Coordinates of C-alpha atoms and ligand atoms in Angstrom, one line a residue:
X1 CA 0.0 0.0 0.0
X2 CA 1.2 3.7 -0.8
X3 CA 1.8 5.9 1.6
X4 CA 1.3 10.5 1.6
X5 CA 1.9 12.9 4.2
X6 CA -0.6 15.5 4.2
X7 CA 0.2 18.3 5.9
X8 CA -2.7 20.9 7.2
X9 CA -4.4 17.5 7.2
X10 CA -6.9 18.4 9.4
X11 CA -7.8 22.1 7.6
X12 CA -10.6 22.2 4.9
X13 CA -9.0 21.2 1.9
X14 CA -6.5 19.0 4.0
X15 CA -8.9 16.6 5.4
X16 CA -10.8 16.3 2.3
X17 CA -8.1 14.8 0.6
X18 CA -7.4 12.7 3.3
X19 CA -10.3 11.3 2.5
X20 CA -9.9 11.3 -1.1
X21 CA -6.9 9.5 -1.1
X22 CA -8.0 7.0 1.8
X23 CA -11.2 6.1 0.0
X24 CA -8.1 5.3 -3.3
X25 CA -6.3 3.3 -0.8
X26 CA -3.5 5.3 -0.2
X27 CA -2.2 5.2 3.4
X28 CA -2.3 8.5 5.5
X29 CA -0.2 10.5 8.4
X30 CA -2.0 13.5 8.3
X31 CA 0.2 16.6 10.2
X32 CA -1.8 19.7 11.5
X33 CA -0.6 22.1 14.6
X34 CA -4.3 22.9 14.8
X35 CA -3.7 26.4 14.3
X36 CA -6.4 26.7 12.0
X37 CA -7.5 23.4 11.6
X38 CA -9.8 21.3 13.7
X39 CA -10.0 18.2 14.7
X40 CA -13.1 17.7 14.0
X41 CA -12.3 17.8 10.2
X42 CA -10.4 14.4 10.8
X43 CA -12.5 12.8 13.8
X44 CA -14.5 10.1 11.1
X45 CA -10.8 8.7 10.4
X46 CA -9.5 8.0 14.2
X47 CA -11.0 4.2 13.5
X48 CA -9.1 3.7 10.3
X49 CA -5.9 1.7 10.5
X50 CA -4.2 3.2 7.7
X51 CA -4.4 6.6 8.7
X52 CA -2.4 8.8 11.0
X53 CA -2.6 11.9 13.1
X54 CA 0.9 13.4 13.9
X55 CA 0.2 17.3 15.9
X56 CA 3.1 19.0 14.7
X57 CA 4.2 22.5 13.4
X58 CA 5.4 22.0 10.1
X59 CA 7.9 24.5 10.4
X60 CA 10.3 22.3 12.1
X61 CA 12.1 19.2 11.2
X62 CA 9.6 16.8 10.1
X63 CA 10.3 13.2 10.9
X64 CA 7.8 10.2 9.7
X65 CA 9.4 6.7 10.1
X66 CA 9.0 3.8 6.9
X67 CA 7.9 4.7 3.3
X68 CA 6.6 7.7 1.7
X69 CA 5.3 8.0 -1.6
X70 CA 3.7 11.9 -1.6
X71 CA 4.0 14.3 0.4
X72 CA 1.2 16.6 0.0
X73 CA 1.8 20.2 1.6
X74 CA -1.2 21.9 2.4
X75 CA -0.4 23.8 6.2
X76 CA -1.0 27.5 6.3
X77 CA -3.6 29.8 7.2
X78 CA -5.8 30.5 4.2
X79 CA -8.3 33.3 4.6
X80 CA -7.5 36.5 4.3
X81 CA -8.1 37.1 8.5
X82 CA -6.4 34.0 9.3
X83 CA -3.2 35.8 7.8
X84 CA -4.3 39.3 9.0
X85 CA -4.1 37.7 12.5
X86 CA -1.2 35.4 11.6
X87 CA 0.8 37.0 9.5
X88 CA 4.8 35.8 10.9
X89 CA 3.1 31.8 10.9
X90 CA 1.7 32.2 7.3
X91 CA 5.2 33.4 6.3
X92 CA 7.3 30.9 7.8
X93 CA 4.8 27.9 6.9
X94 CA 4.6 29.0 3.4
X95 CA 9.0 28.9 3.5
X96 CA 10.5 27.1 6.5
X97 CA 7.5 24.8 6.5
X98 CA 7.9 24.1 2.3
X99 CA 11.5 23.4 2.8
X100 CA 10.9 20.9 5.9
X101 CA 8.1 19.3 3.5
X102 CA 10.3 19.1 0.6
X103 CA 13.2 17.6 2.6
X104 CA 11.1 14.8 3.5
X105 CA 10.3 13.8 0.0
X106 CA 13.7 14.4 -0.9
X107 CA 15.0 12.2 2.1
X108 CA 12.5 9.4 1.0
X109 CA 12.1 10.0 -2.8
X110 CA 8.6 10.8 -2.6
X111 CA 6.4 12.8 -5.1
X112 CA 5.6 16.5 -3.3
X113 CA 2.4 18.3 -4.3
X114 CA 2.3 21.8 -2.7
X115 CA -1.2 23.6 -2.7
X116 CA -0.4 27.3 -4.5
X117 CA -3.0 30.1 -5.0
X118 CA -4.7 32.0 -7.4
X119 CA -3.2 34.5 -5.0
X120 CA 0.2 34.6 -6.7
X121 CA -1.5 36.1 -9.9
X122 CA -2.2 39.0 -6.8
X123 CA -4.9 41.6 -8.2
X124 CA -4.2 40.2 -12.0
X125 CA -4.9 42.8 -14.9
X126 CA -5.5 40.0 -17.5
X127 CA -8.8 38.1 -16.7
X128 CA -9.1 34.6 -16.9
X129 CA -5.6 34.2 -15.8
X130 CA -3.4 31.5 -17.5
X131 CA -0.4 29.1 -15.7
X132 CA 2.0 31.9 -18.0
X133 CA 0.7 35.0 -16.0
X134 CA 3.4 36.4 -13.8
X135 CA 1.1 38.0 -11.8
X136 CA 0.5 41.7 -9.9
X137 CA 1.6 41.1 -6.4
X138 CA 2.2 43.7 -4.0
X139 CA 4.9 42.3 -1.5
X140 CA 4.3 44.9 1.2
X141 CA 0.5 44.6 1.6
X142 CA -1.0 43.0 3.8
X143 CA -2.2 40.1 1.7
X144 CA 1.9 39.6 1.0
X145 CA 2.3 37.7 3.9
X146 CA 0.3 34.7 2.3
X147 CA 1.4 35.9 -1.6
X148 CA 4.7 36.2 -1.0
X149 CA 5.0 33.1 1.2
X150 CA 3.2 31.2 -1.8
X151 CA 5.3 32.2 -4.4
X152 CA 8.4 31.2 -2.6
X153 CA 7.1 27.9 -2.2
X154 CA 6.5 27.5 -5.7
X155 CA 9.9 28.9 -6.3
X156 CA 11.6 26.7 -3.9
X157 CA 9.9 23.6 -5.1
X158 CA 11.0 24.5 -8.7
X159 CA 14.2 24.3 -7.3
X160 CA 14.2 20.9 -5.6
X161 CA 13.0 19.4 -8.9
X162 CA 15.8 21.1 -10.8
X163 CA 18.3 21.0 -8.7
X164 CA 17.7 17.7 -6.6
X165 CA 15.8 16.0 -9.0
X166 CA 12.5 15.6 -6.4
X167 CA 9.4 14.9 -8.9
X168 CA 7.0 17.9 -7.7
X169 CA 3.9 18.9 -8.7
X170 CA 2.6 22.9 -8.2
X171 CA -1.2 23.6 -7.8
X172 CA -2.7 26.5 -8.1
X173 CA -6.0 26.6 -5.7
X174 CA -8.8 29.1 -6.8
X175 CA -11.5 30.2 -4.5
X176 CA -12.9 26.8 -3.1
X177 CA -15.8 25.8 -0.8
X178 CA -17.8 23.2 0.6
X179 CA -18.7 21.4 4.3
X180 CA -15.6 22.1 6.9
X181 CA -14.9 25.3 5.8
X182 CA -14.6 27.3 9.1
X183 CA -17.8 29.4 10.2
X184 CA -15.4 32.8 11.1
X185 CA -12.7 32.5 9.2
X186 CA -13.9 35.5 7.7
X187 CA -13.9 34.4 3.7
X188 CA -17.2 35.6 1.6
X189 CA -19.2 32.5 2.2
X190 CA -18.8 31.3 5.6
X191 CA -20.1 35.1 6.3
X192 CA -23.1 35.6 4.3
X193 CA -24.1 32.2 5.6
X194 CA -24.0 33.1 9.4
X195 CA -25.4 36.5 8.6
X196 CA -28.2 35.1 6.4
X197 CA -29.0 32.3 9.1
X198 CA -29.3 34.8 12.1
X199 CA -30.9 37.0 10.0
X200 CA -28.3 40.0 10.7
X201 CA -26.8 42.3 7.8
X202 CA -25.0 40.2 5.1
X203 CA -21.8 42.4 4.7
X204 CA -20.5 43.1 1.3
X205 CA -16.9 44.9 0.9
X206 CA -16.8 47.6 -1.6
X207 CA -19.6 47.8 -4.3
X208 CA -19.5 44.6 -4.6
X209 CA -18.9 44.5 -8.2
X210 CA -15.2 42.3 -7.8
X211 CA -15.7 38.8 -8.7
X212 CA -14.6 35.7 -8.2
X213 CA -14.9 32.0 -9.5
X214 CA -16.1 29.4 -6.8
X215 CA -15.5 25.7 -7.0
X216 CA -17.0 23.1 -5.3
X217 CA -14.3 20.7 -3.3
X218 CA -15.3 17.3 -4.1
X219 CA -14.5 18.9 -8.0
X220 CA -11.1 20.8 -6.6
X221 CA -9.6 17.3 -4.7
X222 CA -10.4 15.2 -8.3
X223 CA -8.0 17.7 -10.0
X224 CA -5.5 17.6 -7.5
X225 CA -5.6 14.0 -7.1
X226 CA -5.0 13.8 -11.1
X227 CA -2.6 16.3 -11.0
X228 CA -0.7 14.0 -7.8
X229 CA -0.8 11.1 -10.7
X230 CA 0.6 13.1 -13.4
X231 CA 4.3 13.6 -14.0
X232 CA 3.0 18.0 -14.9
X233 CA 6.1 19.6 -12.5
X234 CA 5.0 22.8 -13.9
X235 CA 1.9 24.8 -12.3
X236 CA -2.1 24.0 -13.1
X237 CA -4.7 25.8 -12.2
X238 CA -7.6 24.2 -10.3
X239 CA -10.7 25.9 -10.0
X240 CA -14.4 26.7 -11.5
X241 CA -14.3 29.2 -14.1
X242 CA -18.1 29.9 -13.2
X243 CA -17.3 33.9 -12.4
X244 CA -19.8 36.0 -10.1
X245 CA -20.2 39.1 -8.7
X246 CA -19.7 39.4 -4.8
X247 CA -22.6 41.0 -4.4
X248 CA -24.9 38.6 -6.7
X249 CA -23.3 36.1 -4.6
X250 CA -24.4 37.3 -1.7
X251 CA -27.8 37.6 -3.3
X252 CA -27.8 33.8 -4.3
X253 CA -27.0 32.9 -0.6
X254 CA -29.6 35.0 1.0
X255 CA -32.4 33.6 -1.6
X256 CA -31.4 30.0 -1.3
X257 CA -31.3 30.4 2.9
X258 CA -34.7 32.3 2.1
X259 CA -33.3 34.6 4.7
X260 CA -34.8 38.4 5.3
X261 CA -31.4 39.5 6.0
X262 CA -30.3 42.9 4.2
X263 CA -26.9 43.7 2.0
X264 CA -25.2 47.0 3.6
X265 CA -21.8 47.7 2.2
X266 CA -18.3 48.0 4.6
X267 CA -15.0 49.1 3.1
X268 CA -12.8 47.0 0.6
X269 CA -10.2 45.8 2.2
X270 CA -6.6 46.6 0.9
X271 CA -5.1 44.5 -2.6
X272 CA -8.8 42.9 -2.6
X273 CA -8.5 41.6 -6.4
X274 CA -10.8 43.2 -8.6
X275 CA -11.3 39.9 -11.0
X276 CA -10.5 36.3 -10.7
X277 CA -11.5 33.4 -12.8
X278 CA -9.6 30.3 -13.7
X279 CA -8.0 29.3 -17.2
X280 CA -8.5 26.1 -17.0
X281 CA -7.4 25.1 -20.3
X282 CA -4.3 23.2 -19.5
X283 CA -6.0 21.3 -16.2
X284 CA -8.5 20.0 -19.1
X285 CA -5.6 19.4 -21.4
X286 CA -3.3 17.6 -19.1
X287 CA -5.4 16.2 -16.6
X288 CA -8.9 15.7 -18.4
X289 CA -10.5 17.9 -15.5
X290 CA -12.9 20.0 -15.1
X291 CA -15.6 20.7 -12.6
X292 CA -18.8 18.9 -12.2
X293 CA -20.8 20.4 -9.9
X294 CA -22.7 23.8 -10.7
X295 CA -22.8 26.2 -7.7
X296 CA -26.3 26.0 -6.7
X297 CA -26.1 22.5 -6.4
X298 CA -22.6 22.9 -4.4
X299 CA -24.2 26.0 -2.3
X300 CA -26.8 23.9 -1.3
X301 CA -24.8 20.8 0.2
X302 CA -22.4 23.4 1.9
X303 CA -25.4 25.1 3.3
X304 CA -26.6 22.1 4.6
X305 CA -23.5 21.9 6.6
X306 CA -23.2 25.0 7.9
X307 CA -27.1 24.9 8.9
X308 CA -25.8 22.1 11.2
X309 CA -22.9 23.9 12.2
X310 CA -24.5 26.6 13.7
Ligands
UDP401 N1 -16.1 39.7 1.1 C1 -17.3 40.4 1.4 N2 -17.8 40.3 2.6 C2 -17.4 39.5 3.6 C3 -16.2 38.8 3.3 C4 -15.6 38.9 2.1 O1 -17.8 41.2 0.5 O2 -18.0 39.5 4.7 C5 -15.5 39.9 -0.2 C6 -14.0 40.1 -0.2 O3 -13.7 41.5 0.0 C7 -13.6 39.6 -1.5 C8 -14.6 38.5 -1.8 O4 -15.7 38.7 -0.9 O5 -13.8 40.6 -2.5 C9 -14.0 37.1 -1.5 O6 -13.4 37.1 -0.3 P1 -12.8 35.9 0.5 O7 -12.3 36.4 1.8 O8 -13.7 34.8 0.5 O9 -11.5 35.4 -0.4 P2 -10.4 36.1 -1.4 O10 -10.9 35.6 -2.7 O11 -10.5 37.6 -1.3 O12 -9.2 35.5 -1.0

């Protein structure tokens, strides 16, 4: 039986492809510090014998006894408050923590996978934005902290494949969402979704009128489990080209929650990217990917979760 390391295994993305990759019989030691993951994520898997929960920060050595075939590095705060409030951990677990993760598959000749961002194309003036876009990124803002830290992981794990040869893979993860995303970690849906449900003021930033491209995660895990079985060391995007509105999203959410709640309008916050959408023309060229599920049908399931959430 194979064998991965996830790291931020117990975060939203990271537990789902624990899952994934369970349910494909892969073995799993899944590696969290809990910062901004939650047990809870991972609780379903505590009966399985081939998975493992290691509570470590990333950021140090990283030692896992036997076999490893992937190491899949997912750690780091995600949200745009998470690295507000985090800004030093979301730097050093986007560097020291890449290079701790790339030295284990180096040490075991494992395949690594790291989890990149639409985030590195920073507020992009081409829209869709293609794996060739260098990107608008300011380094000093406040959303460098997670940019910045991004890019040098993509930058560092180009360089373990050239230079030390490790087979890599880069993803590049657009907006995302889906049941164990975290209620307050401040991203658009988690809080239209409270607001709706307690019927408070659904808080849109700006007019509203920046967009962005939401995919389902049951659709973003396929892609980034094909992508793990490629041999593409250069980066693909993953994500629903599906673009919306922030503020028609917030009207789809507070129609499908039937909700009375109201829009009112706060500031934008600073860097907030004006466009995003996916080209996803290499993902469907290289991986035969593309998303499944439509968002109503993916709003609704996540709903359902968050309903029982709260
Ligand atoms: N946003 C909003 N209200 C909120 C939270 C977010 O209008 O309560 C906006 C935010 O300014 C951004 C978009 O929704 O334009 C998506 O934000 P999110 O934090 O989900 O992720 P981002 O794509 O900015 O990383």
């Amino acid at each position: 039986m194979k064998k991965a390391v996830i790291t931020g295994g117990a975060g939203f993305l990271g537990s789902h492809l624990c899952d994934k990759l369970l349910k494909n019989d892969i073995a799993v030691v899944c590696i969290d510090n809990l910062l901004t993951g939650d047990i809870s994520n991972i609780e379903h898997l505590f009966g399985n014998e081939n998975f493992t929960f290691i509570k470590h920060d990333v950021t140090n050595f990283i030692h896992v006894p036997g076999e490893v075939d992937y190491v899949l590095h997912f750690a780091s705060p995600a949200s745009p408050i998470d690295y507000l409030k985090l800004p030093i951990q979301t730097l050093k677990v986007g560097s020291l923590g890449t290079h701790k993760a790339l030295g284990l598959a180096k040490e075991k000749g494992a395949t690594f996978l790291i989890a990149s961002t639409s985030e590195v194309y920073g507020d992009p003036d081409i829209n869709p934005q293609n794996e060739e876009y260098w990107g608008n990124v300011n380094p000093i803002g406040p959303r460098g902290v997670y940019d910045e830290a991004k890019r040098f992981g993509e930058a560092i794990t180009m360089a373990y494949h050239r230079y030390h040869g490790v087979d890599t893979r880069i993803v590049r993860i657009f907006n995302t969402y889906g049941p164990r995303m975290r209620l307050n970690d401040g991203r658009a849906l988690p809080a239209f979704v409270s607001q709706a449900l307690k019927g408070e003021d659904v808080t849109v930033f700006g007019d509203g009128s920046q967009t962005r491209s939401f995919c389902y995660v049951d659709d973003l895990v396929e892609g980034i489990y094909r992508l793990l079985l490629s041999d593409e060391h250069e980066p693909v995007n993953i994500g629903n080209p599906d673009e919306i509105s922030i503020l028609q999203f917030a009207e789809e959410v507070i129609e499908l929650l039937n909700s009375p709640s109201k829009i009112v309008r706060k500031p934008l916050p600073i860097d907030d990217p004006k466009v995003r959408r996916p080209d996803i023309s290499k993902a469907k060229r290289v991986l035969n990917w593309e998303p499944k599920v439509n968002r109503r049908e993916g709003l609704i399931k996540t709903l359902d979760y968050f309903k029982k959430k709260i």
